Structures are given as C-alpha cells and as structure tokens.
C-alpha cells in the first residue's frame, strides 16, 4: 500500500452551508443550523428542533439525476458528490473514463420515503402503496445516486454502520485507492431528518430541547440533523500531475466493534480503536494536533469519549471539539462532516469550536473543547472520531501533505 491517498475535493450539504467555502465560513463563525422542524409536523413533541437543510434545492446542484425519481437522502448524497468533484477541479470526462466509484455511509437510508410508504399502507392498505416510492426505498441507492450523477462505472458501496458510517466509507475508499483497485473515489455519508428517528431518540431520553452542548457540565442530549457529506479522493501523484489543490492526506484509519451494548459506548473499545488508527496511520498519539470529536452532547457519550482520549493521550490531550453543536447529529453523515471540517482545519489553519458551551465539566479535567470561538492553529495531524450504536467505532486520521 505505497500509493498515498489525498483529499482534493469537499462537498458539504449542511444546515450551516452548502459547499466548502460556505461550510468553512460557518464553522469559523460558530454558526448554528438548528431551527424548528419543518419536514414533518413536530407539534406533538415537547422537543421540536433539528438541523435541517432548508435551502437545499437538488435541481440547483445535480445535473444527471431527475430529482423526482430519487429520495431526499439519495439527493443529498448525489449533490454532495457533485460538489466534491467540482471542488476537486477534475475533468468530468476523465473521471468517467477512469476506475472510479463511491462509498457512502448512512444510518437510516431513505427514511422519509419509508415513512411515506408506511403512512400509505396504514391509511389505505397495501394496494395504495406507490410503486414510484417503492423504487426509491432501497438504501443501496445512495451510492448508486452518486455514481449515476457523476457517470462513475466503479463500485457503488453503501455502508450502514449508523453514526460512524462515513468514517467506514472513507476508510474503504482509502483502501481502494491505496491498494490500486481504484484511482478515484467519492466517500462520505448522507441522512435525512425524519419523524421516527426524532421520536426514537426522544423516547430514549437522548434528545435535548433547544441546543446541543457537547462536553458542557449541563449537556442533556442530541438534536437530530441531516445532510450529505462527500470527499473526493485520489493518489498524491495524480493530484500533483494535474495541479490539484490538496486539502489533506488520508494517513489511515481504525475500526472495531465491541458489541458490548446496543447504546452504551465502551471506553476501552474506543481507546483501542484510537490506537489502531494511530498504528495504521504510522503515527504516535503525540503527533495528533486536534481531535474532531464524535461529541454527541449526551452525558454518557461525551464522558466515555473524553475518558478514552485521556487514556490514550495522557493528562494533556490535544484540543477536542464537536461540530454537532452547530449541525446537530447528522447520523450517517456525521463523521463525513467531521472529515470535511478536519480537512478544512488542516488546509486553513483553524480549530472549529464547540458552541453552546457555558459550564466546564469538572469530571472532564484536561479536556479542551475549544469553547464557543474558533481558534487559529497549525494542524499537521487530525484525528476524526466516529462512534455508533452497537459499538461500531471508526476513526480516520488526516494529515498535512509533507
């Protein structure tokens, strides 16, 4: 695996901005994408806020797909892929002739489509179900949408490892290029805000009311979010030959699954995943300049993640912040947005803040959450955390190209 893999294109479709420039500016400003839910009637819920992408118009981004034939999540994925490829500056005809594919992570797939089908069945019986909606339902269509939108003829892999799925997808894409099985890959994730996920997290007691406050002493839960996050990957040699702008290099990744508990994170397993990522990337813990946290804002997740960080890095770990404080929890897209934020941090020299932070947690001594205000910093190595229900842990390591 001697082919170096770099990121040359970023495609965020998020509640705080669409496109790399808007997304980066929003992170620097600590802008919130949280608002009252508009995609379904949330009036029966005590908590009714989420990170929705209100200004998403697929017809303004996608060129090949007919938006009427695809679900919202697939369109998020396709639009993010299109933006990442355009940001990379690669010739679309060259890409279509190349060994190129996509790997896209998700938690709920076409959740809004499934809800519509369920409503039709409940209201009027199975004969009322729309065949057009049935065609939109398979989660596998997320990666297929990216390939069709971009004319890619390589693999179209959808990975459903929940909230760590984008890091799984990024690691898979890295392997495809590093081993020579592909020359270009689009990697990331997509999910949509939906009623059943909102209701599920509320019933779990994991949903906060107004603002997500990771690492704060008074944190009380997540806010659901949505969007599509895509990164364009190629070899360093290819990027240099075509004079592409390189945001960051993918140094490696680590995966594990403790399968210990459906919803409770496991500190030792998370710490081991970090060590695996460091070994795979050929770095030491001391090389990491910043950690883009999973940082959901629940009491248990932030405490376990922080303690795992302290186990691996010692009493003075690098700064660790959570962009979920601004975006909400975008589920399968979460670590994709984290990877984009990490690449922008390396490229532009800043740490995204953890917003809504008012009270340091005395149980998390040594943790620097970059409270409320972005911070200028040179970043040579960044660790991007992604953890999921069932103990599915995935961590990617990005670095400055040397």
Short mmCIF file of C-alpha atoms in Angstrom, two decimals:
data_model
loop_
_atom_site.label_atom_id
_atom_site.label_comp_id
_atom_site.label_asym_id
_atom_site.label_seq_id
_atom_site.Cartn_x
_atom_site.Cartn_y
_atom_site.Cartn_z
CA UNK A 1 0.00 0.00 0.00
CA UNK A 2 2.53 2.56 -1.18
CA UNK A 3 0.08 4.80 -3.05
CA UNK A 4 -0.51 7.92 -0.99
CA UNK A 5 -4.16 8.99 -0.86
CA UNK A 6 -5.20 12.64 -0.68
CA UNK A 7 -8.38 14.69 -0.49
CA UNK A 8 -8.75 17.20 -3.31
CA UNK A 9 -12.48 17.95 -3.20
CA UNK A 10 -15.01 18.68 -0.47
CA UNK A 11 -18.78 18.56 -0.84
CA UNK A 12 -20.80 19.51 2.25
CA UNK A 13 -24.58 19.92 2.02
CA UNK A 14 -25.39 21.01 5.56
CA UNK A 15 -27.71 23.11 7.68
CA UNK A 16 -24.95 25.73 8.12
CA UNK A 17 -23.88 25.95 4.50
CA UNK A 18 -23.69 24.22 1.13
CA UNK A 19 -20.27 23.95 -0.48
CA UNK A 20 -16.80 24.03 1.05
CA UNK A 21 -16.49 27.82 1.26
CA UNK A 22 -19.85 28.38 2.97
CA UNK A 23 -19.37 25.41 5.31
CA UNK A 24 -15.87 26.51 6.34
CA UNK A 25 -17.01 30.08 6.98
CA UNK A 26 -19.90 28.80 9.13
CA UNK A 27 -17.58 26.65 11.23
CA UNK A 28 -15.23 29.57 11.80
CA UNK A 29 -18.16 31.76 12.83
CA UNK A 30 -19.71 29.12 15.11
CA UNK A 31 -22.97 29.44 13.19
CA UNK A 32 -25.95 27.36 14.28
CA UNK A 33 -28.01 25.35 11.80
CA UNK A 34 -30.67 24.47 14.37
CA UNK A 35 -34.28 25.57 13.80
CA UNK A 36 -37.85 24.37 14.37
CA UNK A 37 -38.55 21.20 12.40
CA UNK A 38 -40.26 21.78 9.05
CA UNK A 39 -40.05 18.39 7.33
CA UNK A 40 -42.84 16.87 9.46
CA UNK A 41 -45.44 18.03 11.97
CA UNK A 42 -43.50 18.09 15.24
CA UNK A 43 -46.17 19.90 17.23
CA UNK A 44 -46.88 16.82 19.35
CA UNK A 45 -43.30 16.61 20.60
CA UNK A 46 -42.04 18.55 23.64
CA UNK A 47 -38.77 18.94 21.70
CA UNK A 48 -39.15 20.16 18.15
CA UNK A 49 -35.80 21.41 16.85
CA UNK A 50 -33.31 19.88 14.43
CA UNK A 51 -30.54 20.73 11.99
CA UNK A 52 -32.47 20.68 8.70
CA UNK A 53 -31.10 21.86 5.35
CA UNK A 54 -33.88 24.29 4.49
CA UNK A 55 -32.25 25.82 1.42
CA UNK A 56 -31.46 22.53 -0.34
CA UNK A 57 -32.66 22.61 -3.96
CA UNK A 58 -31.36 19.47 -5.71
CA UNK A 59 -32.14 20.94 -9.12
CA UNK A 60 -29.57 23.67 -8.42
CA UNK A 61 -26.79 21.11 -7.89
CA UNK A 62 -27.41 17.77 -9.57
CA UNK A 63 -27.13 17.60 -13.34
CA UNK A 64 -27.74 14.00 -14.34
CA UNK A 65 -30.43 12.74 -11.97
CA UNK A 66 -34.10 13.56 -12.17
CA UNK A 67 -34.90 14.67 -8.60
CA UNK A 68 -38.47 13.36 -8.83
CA UNK A 69 -37.12 9.81 -9.14
CA UNK A 70 -34.92 9.85 -6.03
CA UNK A 71 -35.45 10.20 -2.28
CA UNK A 72 -34.13 13.12 -0.25
CA UNK A 73 -31.21 11.18 1.22
CA UNK A 74 -30.01 9.95 -2.18
CA UNK A 75 -30.21 13.51 -3.47
CA UNK A 76 -28.14 14.71 -0.52
CA UNK A 77 -25.51 12.11 -1.42
CA UNK A 78 -25.56 12.91 -5.14
CA UNK A 79 -25.40 16.67 -4.56
CA UNK A 80 -22.53 16.29 -2.09
CA UNK A 81 -20.67 14.09 -4.56
CA UNK A 82 -21.21 16.60 -7.36
CA UNK A 83 -19.91 19.44 -5.19
CA UNK A 84 -16.84 17.43 -4.13
CA UNK A 85 -15.95 16.58 -7.73
CA UNK A 86 -16.44 20.17 -8.89
CA UNK A 87 -14.33 21.39 -5.97
CA UNK A 88 -11.56 19.00 -7.00
CA UNK A 89 -11.35 20.56 -10.45
CA UNK A 90 -11.03 17.19 -12.19
CA UNK A 91 -12.21 16.84 -15.79
CA UNK A 92 -15.60 15.03 -15.62
CA UNK A 93 -14.83 13.13 -18.83
CA UNK A 94 -11.54 11.91 -17.38
CA UNK A 95 -13.36 10.79 -14.26
CA UNK A 96 -15.98 8.89 -16.26
CA UNK A 97 -13.23 7.03 -18.19
CA UNK A 98 -11.32 6.14 -15.01
CA UNK A 99 -11.54 3.45 -12.37
CA UNK A 100 -13.75 5.48 -10.08
CA UNK A 101 -16.51 4.65 -7.63
CA UNK A 102 -18.20 5.72 -4.42
CA UNK A 103 -18.66 4.55 -0.84
CA UNK A 104 -21.45 6.25 1.10
CA UNK A 105 -22.43 5.73 4.73
CA UNK A 106 -25.88 6.05 6.25
CA UNK A 107 -27.91 5.31 9.35
CA UNK A 108 -31.49 5.35 8.10
CA UNK A 109 -31.19 5.35 4.30
CA UNK A 110 -34.29 6.75 2.64
CA UNK A 111 -36.07 7.31 5.95
CA UNK A 112 -38.58 9.84 4.63
CA UNK A 113 -39.53 7.51 1.78
CA UNK A 114 -40.07 4.64 4.22
CA UNK A 115 -42.28 6.88 6.35
CA UNK A 116 -44.39 7.84 3.33
CA UNK A 117 -44.81 4.19 2.35
CA UNK A 118 -45.75 3.27 5.90
CA UNK A 119 -48.36 6.03 6.02
CA UNK A 120 -49.89 4.84 2.73
CA UNK A 121 -50.07 1.27 4.00
CA UNK A 122 -51.58 2.26 7.37
CA UNK A 123 -54.11 4.68 5.88
CA UNK A 124 -55.38 2.73 2.87
CA UNK A 125 -53.79 -0.73 2.86
CA UNK A 126 -51.06 -2.32 0.80
CA UNK A 127 -52.77 -1.77 -2.60
CA UNK A 128 -52.39 2.00 -2.06
CA UNK A 129 -48.59 1.85 -1.87
CA UNK A 130 -46.93 3.91 -4.61
CA UNK A 131 -44.65 1.88 -6.92
CA UNK A 132 -42.63 5.02 -7.57
CA UNK A 133 -41.90 5.38 -3.85
CA UNK A 134 -41.04 1.68 -3.54
CA UNK A 135 -38.37 2.15 -6.20
CA UNK A 136 -36.83 4.95 -4.11
CA UNK A 137 -36.70 2.95 -0.87
CA UNK A 138 -33.52 0.80 -1.02
CA UNK A 139 -30.64 2.32 0.94
CA UNK A 140 -28.25 0.98 -1.68
CA UNK A 141 -29.46 3.76 -3.96
CA UNK A 142 -27.39 6.32 -2.04
CA UNK A 143 -24.12 5.24 -3.61
CA UNK A 144 -25.87 4.41 -6.88
CA UNK A 145 -27.14 8.00 -6.99
CA UNK A 146 -23.57 9.29 -6.68
CA UNK A 147 -22.30 7.03 -9.45
CA UNK A 148 -25.16 7.87 -11.80
CA UNK A 149 -24.88 11.58 -11.12
CA UNK A 150 -21.15 11.57 -11.87
CA UNK A 151 -21.03 8.85 -14.53
CA UNK A 152 -18.83 6.60 -12.38
CA UNK A 153 -18.55 2.99 -13.50
CA UNK A 154 -16.72 1.57 -10.50
CA UNK A 155 -18.04 0.22 -7.24
CA UNK A 156 -21.09 1.82 -5.59
CA UNK A 157 -20.94 0.76 -1.94
CA UNK A 158 -23.48 1.86 0.69
CA UNK A 159 -22.40 1.16 4.28
CA UNK A 160 -24.98 1.22 7.06
CA UNK A 161 -22.88 1.25 10.22
CA UNK A 162 -25.03 4.00 11.70
CA UNK A 163 -23.34 7.10 13.11
CA UNK A 164 -19.78 6.00 12.28
CA UNK A 165 -20.70 5.06 8.70
CA UNK A 166 -18.94 7.92 6.91
CA UNK A 167 -15.63 7.01 8.52
CA UNK A 168 -16.14 3.40 7.44
CA UNK A 169 -16.83 4.71 3.92
CA UNK A 170 -13.75 6.94 3.98
CA UNK A 171 -11.57 4.07 5.18
CA UNK A 172 -12.96 1.82 2.47
CA UNK A 173 -12.30 4.41 -0.22
CA UNK A 174 -8.78 4.90 1.10
CA UNK A 175 -8.12 1.16 0.80
CA UNK A 176 -9.50 1.05 -2.74
CA UNK A 177 -7.03 3.68 -3.90
CA UNK A 178 -4.06 2.71 -1.73
CA UNK A 179 -4.18 -0.88 -2.97
CA UNK A 180 -4.60 0.12 -6.61
CA UNK A 181 -8.14 -1.19 -7.02
CA UNK A 182 -9.41 2.31 -7.89
CA UNK A 183 -7.87 5.59 -8.95
CA UNK A 184 -10.60 7.96 -7.76
CA UNK A 185 -13.28 7.60 -5.07
CA UNK A 186 -16.10 9.71 -3.67
CA UNK A 187 -16.60 8.92 0.02
CA UNK A 188 -18.91 10.25 2.71
CA UNK A 189 -22.43 9.85 4.02
CA UNK A 190 -26.00 11.09 3.97
CA UNK A 191 -29.15 11.00 6.09
CA UNK A 192 -32.41 12.93 6.46
CA UNK A 193 -34.33 14.22 9.46
CA UNK A 194 -37.38 12.01 9.98
CA UNK A 195 -40.18 11.54 12.48
CA UNK A 196 -39.29 8.03 13.63
CA UNK A 197 -35.66 8.87 14.47
CA UNK A 198 -36.75 12.04 16.28
CA UNK A 199 -39.32 10.02 18.23
CA UNK A 200 -36.86 7.23 18.95
CA UNK A 201 -34.21 9.49 20.41
CA UNK A 202 -36.88 11.30 22.42
CA UNK A 203 -38.10 8.01 23.89
CA UNK A 204 -34.50 7.05 24.69
CA UNK A 205 -34.16 10.24 26.68
CA UNK A 206 -31.29 11.27 24.42
CA UNK A 207 -32.92 14.31 22.78
CA UNK A 208 -32.24 17.78 24.14
CA UNK A 209 -34.75 20.60 23.88
CA UNK A 210 -33.02 23.68 22.47
CA UNK A 211 -29.26 23.40 21.99
CA UNK A 212 -26.70 20.61 21.79
CA UNK A 213 -23.88 21.35 24.28
CA UNK A 214 -21.10 18.77 23.97
CA UNK A 215 -18.65 18.50 26.89
CA UNK A 216 -20.63 21.04 28.91
CA UNK A 217 -21.44 20.12 32.52
CA UNK A 218 -25.15 20.66 31.78
CA UNK A 219 -25.30 18.82 28.45
CA UNK A 220 -28.56 16.92 28.00
CA UNK A 221 -28.60 15.22 24.63
CA UNK A 222 -28.55 15.41 20.86
CA UNK A 223 -30.51 17.27 18.23
CA UNK A 224 -31.12 15.32 15.04
CA UNK A 225 -29.67 16.71 11.83
CA UNK A 226 -29.35 15.91 8.16
CA UNK A 227 -27.35 16.48 5.02
CA UNK A 228 -24.79 14.97 2.70
CA UNK A 229 -21.01 14.98 3.14
CA UNK A 230 -18.64 13.88 0.39
CA UNK A 231 -14.88 13.94 -0.11
CA UNK A 232 -13.05 13.31 -3.39
CA UNK A 233 -10.01 11.05 -3.06
CA UNK A 234 -7.17 10.31 -5.45
CA UNK A 235 -3.47 9.48 -5.30
CA UNK A 236 -0.98 12.19 -4.44
CA UNK A 237 0.76 11.51 -7.75
CA UNK A 238 -2.48 12.12 -9.66
CA UNK A 239 -3.19 15.32 -7.73
CA UNK A 240 0.30 16.67 -8.37
CA UNK A 241 0.20 15.79 -12.07
CA UNK A 242 -2.98 17.77 -12.64
CA UNK A 243 -2.05 20.61 -10.29
CA UNK A 244 -4.94 20.00 -7.91
CA UNK A 245 -5.33 21.72 -4.57
CA UNK A 246 -4.71 19.16 -1.81
CA UNK A 247 -6.65 19.74 1.41
CA UNK A 248 -5.16 16.85 3.34
CA UNK A 249 -3.77 13.34 3.11
CA UNK A 250 -5.62 10.30 4.43
CA UNK A 251 -2.98 8.71 6.63
CA UNK A 252 -5.04 5.74 7.83
CA UNK A 253 -7.95 4.60 9.94
CA UNK A 254 -9.01 2.26 12.71
CA UNK A 255 -12.15 0.14 13.09
CA UNK A 256 -13.56 -2.13 15.76
CA UNK A 257 -16.87 -3.28 17.18
CA UNK A 258 -17.10 -4.19 20.84
CA UNK A 259 -20.73 -5.42 20.52
CA UNK A 260 -20.96 -4.84 24.26
CA UNK A 261 -24.20 -2.85 24.43
CA UNK A 262 -26.68 -1.54 21.89
CA UNK A 263 -26.49 2.10 23.01
CA UNK A 264 -23.85 2.45 25.75
CA UNK A 265 -20.34 3.35 24.50
CA UNK A 266 -17.39 1.33 25.78
CA UNK A 267 -14.32 3.31 26.88
CA UNK A 268 -11.77 0.56 26.40
CA UNK A 269 -13.03 -0.32 22.95
CA UNK A 270 -12.96 3.32 21.86
CA UNK A 271 -9.43 3.73 23.22
CA UNK A 272 -8.31 0.63 21.33
CA UNK A 273 -9.89 1.99 18.13
CA UNK A 274 -7.80 5.15 18.56
CA UNK A 275 -4.64 3.09 18.98
CA UNK A 276 -5.49 1.02 15.91
CA UNK A 277 -5.99 4.19 13.87
CA UNK A 278 -2.62 5.53 15.04
CA UNK A 279 -0.84 2.27 14.17
CA UNK A 280 -2.49 2.09 10.76
CA UNK A 281 -1.55 5.70 10.04
CA UNK A 282 2.02 5.23 11.24
CA UNK A 283 1.80 7.93 13.91
CA UNK A 284 2.08 8.29 17.67
CA UNK A 285 -0.64 9.80 19.84
CA UNK A 286 1.69 12.74 20.47
CA UNK A 287 1.61 13.57 16.74
CA UNK A 288 -2.12 14.44 16.82
CA UNK A 289 -2.76 18.19 16.93
CA UNK A 290 -6.56 18.14 17.12
CA UNK A 291 -9.42 15.67 17.60
CA UNK A 292 -12.69 16.22 15.77
CA UNK A 293 -14.92 14.56 18.34
CA UNK A 294 -17.93 12.34 17.92
CA UNK A 295 -19.23 14.63 20.68
CA UNK A 296 -22.98 13.99 20.61
CA UNK A 297 -23.80 16.06 23.69
CA UNK A 298 -25.24 13.19 25.72
CA UNK A 299 -23.87 12.82 29.25
CA UNK A 300 -22.64 9.26 28.66
CA UNK A 301 -21.09 9.66 25.20
CA UNK A 302 -19.04 12.75 25.98
CA UNK A 303 -17.81 11.32 29.29
CA UNK A 304 -16.75 8.00 27.75
CA UNK A 305 -15.15 9.62 24.71
CA UNK A 306 -13.23 12.04 26.91
CA UNK A 307 -12.00 9.31 29.25
CA UNK A 308 -10.87 7.21 26.28
CA UNK A 309 -8.96 10.24 24.96
CA UNK A 310 -7.28 10.72 28.33
CA UNK A 311 -6.36 7.03 28.42
CA UNK A 312 -4.69 7.23 25.02
CA UNK A 313 -3.19 10.73 25.10
CA UNK A 314 -2.47 11.21 28.79
CA UNK A 315 -3.50 14.12 31.03
CA UNK A 316 -2.90 16.84 28.42
CA UNK A 317 -4.52 15.68 25.18
CA UNK A 318 -4.85 17.89 22.10
CA UNK A 319 -7.91 20.13 21.73
CA UNK A 320 -11.12 18.20 21.02
CA UNK A 321 -14.26 19.91 19.71
CA UNK A 322 -17.64 18.86 18.36
CA UNK A 323 -19.26 20.36 15.27
CA UNK A 324 -22.52 18.63 16.26
CA UNK A 325 -23.03 21.66 18.50
CA UNK A 326 -23.71 23.57 15.25
CA UNK A 327 -25.09 20.92 12.85
CA UNK A 328 -26.94 18.61 15.17
CA UNK A 329 -26.30 14.89 14.86
CA UNK A 330 -26.36 14.12 11.14
CA UNK A 331 -26.27 10.37 11.77
CA UNK A 332 -24.53 8.52 8.93
CA UNK A 333 -23.15 11.79 7.56
CA UNK A 334 -21.67 12.87 10.91
CA UNK A 335 -18.10 11.65 10.56
CA UNK A 336 -18.17 12.74 6.92
CA UNK A 337 -18.81 16.28 8.04
CA UNK A 338 -16.12 15.73 10.66
CA UNK A 339 -13.67 14.69 7.93
CA UNK A 340 -14.53 17.80 5.90
CA UNK A 341 -14.07 20.01 8.97
CA UNK A 342 -10.75 18.28 9.68
CA UNK A 343 -9.52 18.78 6.12
CA UNK A 344 -10.53 22.44 6.20
CA UNK A 345 -8.82 22.85 9.58
CA UNK A 346 -5.58 21.46 8.16
CA UNK A 347 -5.83 23.49 4.98
CA UNK A 348 -6.87 26.81 6.55
CA UNK A 349 -5.24 26.52 9.97
CA UNK A 350 -8.10 26.63 12.46
CA UNK A 351 -9.92 24.62 15.10
CA UNK A 352 -13.73 24.52 14.81
CA UNK A 353 -15.39 25.47 18.10
CA UNK A 354 -17.76 23.60 20.36
CA UNK A 355 -20.61 26.10 20.63
CA UNK A 356 -23.23 26.37 23.40
CA UNK A 357 -20.51 25.75 25.98
CA UNK A 358 -21.15 27.63 29.22
CA UNK A 359 -20.02 25.44 32.14
CA UNK A 360 -16.86 23.29 32.15
CA UNK A 361 -17.47 19.76 33.35
CA UNK A 362 -15.36 19.07 36.48
CA UNK A 363 -15.39 15.36 35.56
CA UNK A 364 -13.55 16.10 32.30
CA UNK A 365 -10.39 17.73 33.65
CA UNK A 366 -7.79 18.13 30.92
CA UNK A 367 -10.30 18.28 28.05
CA UNK A 368 -10.10 21.44 25.92
CA UNK A 369 -13.35 21.62 23.90
CA UNK A 370 -12.39 24.85 22.05
CA UNK A 371 -15.38 26.57 23.65
CA UNK A 372 -17.58 28.81 21.51
CA UNK A 373 -14.91 30.53 19.41
CA UNK A 374 -12.82 29.06 16.57
CA UNK A 375 -9.10 29.12 17.18
CA UNK A 376 -6.25 29.69 14.75
CA UNK A 377 -3.78 26.80 14.80
CA UNK A 378 -1.40 24.92 12.56
CA UNK A 379 -2.67 21.38 12.20
CA UNK A 380 -0.38 18.69 10.82
CA UNK A 381 -2.31 15.63 12.02
CA UNK A 382 -6.02 15.41 12.89
CA UNK A 383 -7.99 12.53 14.36
CA UNK A 384 -11.66 12.30 13.31
CA UNK A 385 -13.81 10.20 15.67
CA UNK A 386 -16.98 8.32 14.74
CA UNK A 387 -18.88 6.01 17.09
CA UNK A 388 -22.22 4.24 16.67
CA UNK A 389 -24.87 2.13 18.35
CA UNK A 390 -23.81 -1.46 18.74
CA UNK A 391 -20.22 -0.45 19.45
CA UNK A 392 -19.28 0.26 15.83
CA UNK A 393 -16.25 2.53 16.19
CA UNK A 394 -14.41 4.12 13.25
CA UNK A 395 -11.64 6.69 13.36
CA UNK A 396 -9.85 8.32 10.42
CA UNK A 397 -6.53 10.12 10.55
CA UNK A 398 -5.83 13.04 8.20
CA UNK A 399 -2.57 14.89 7.80
CA UNK A 400 -0.87 17.78 6.05
CA UNK A 401 0.93 16.65 2.91
CA UNK A 402 4.68 16.76 3.52
#
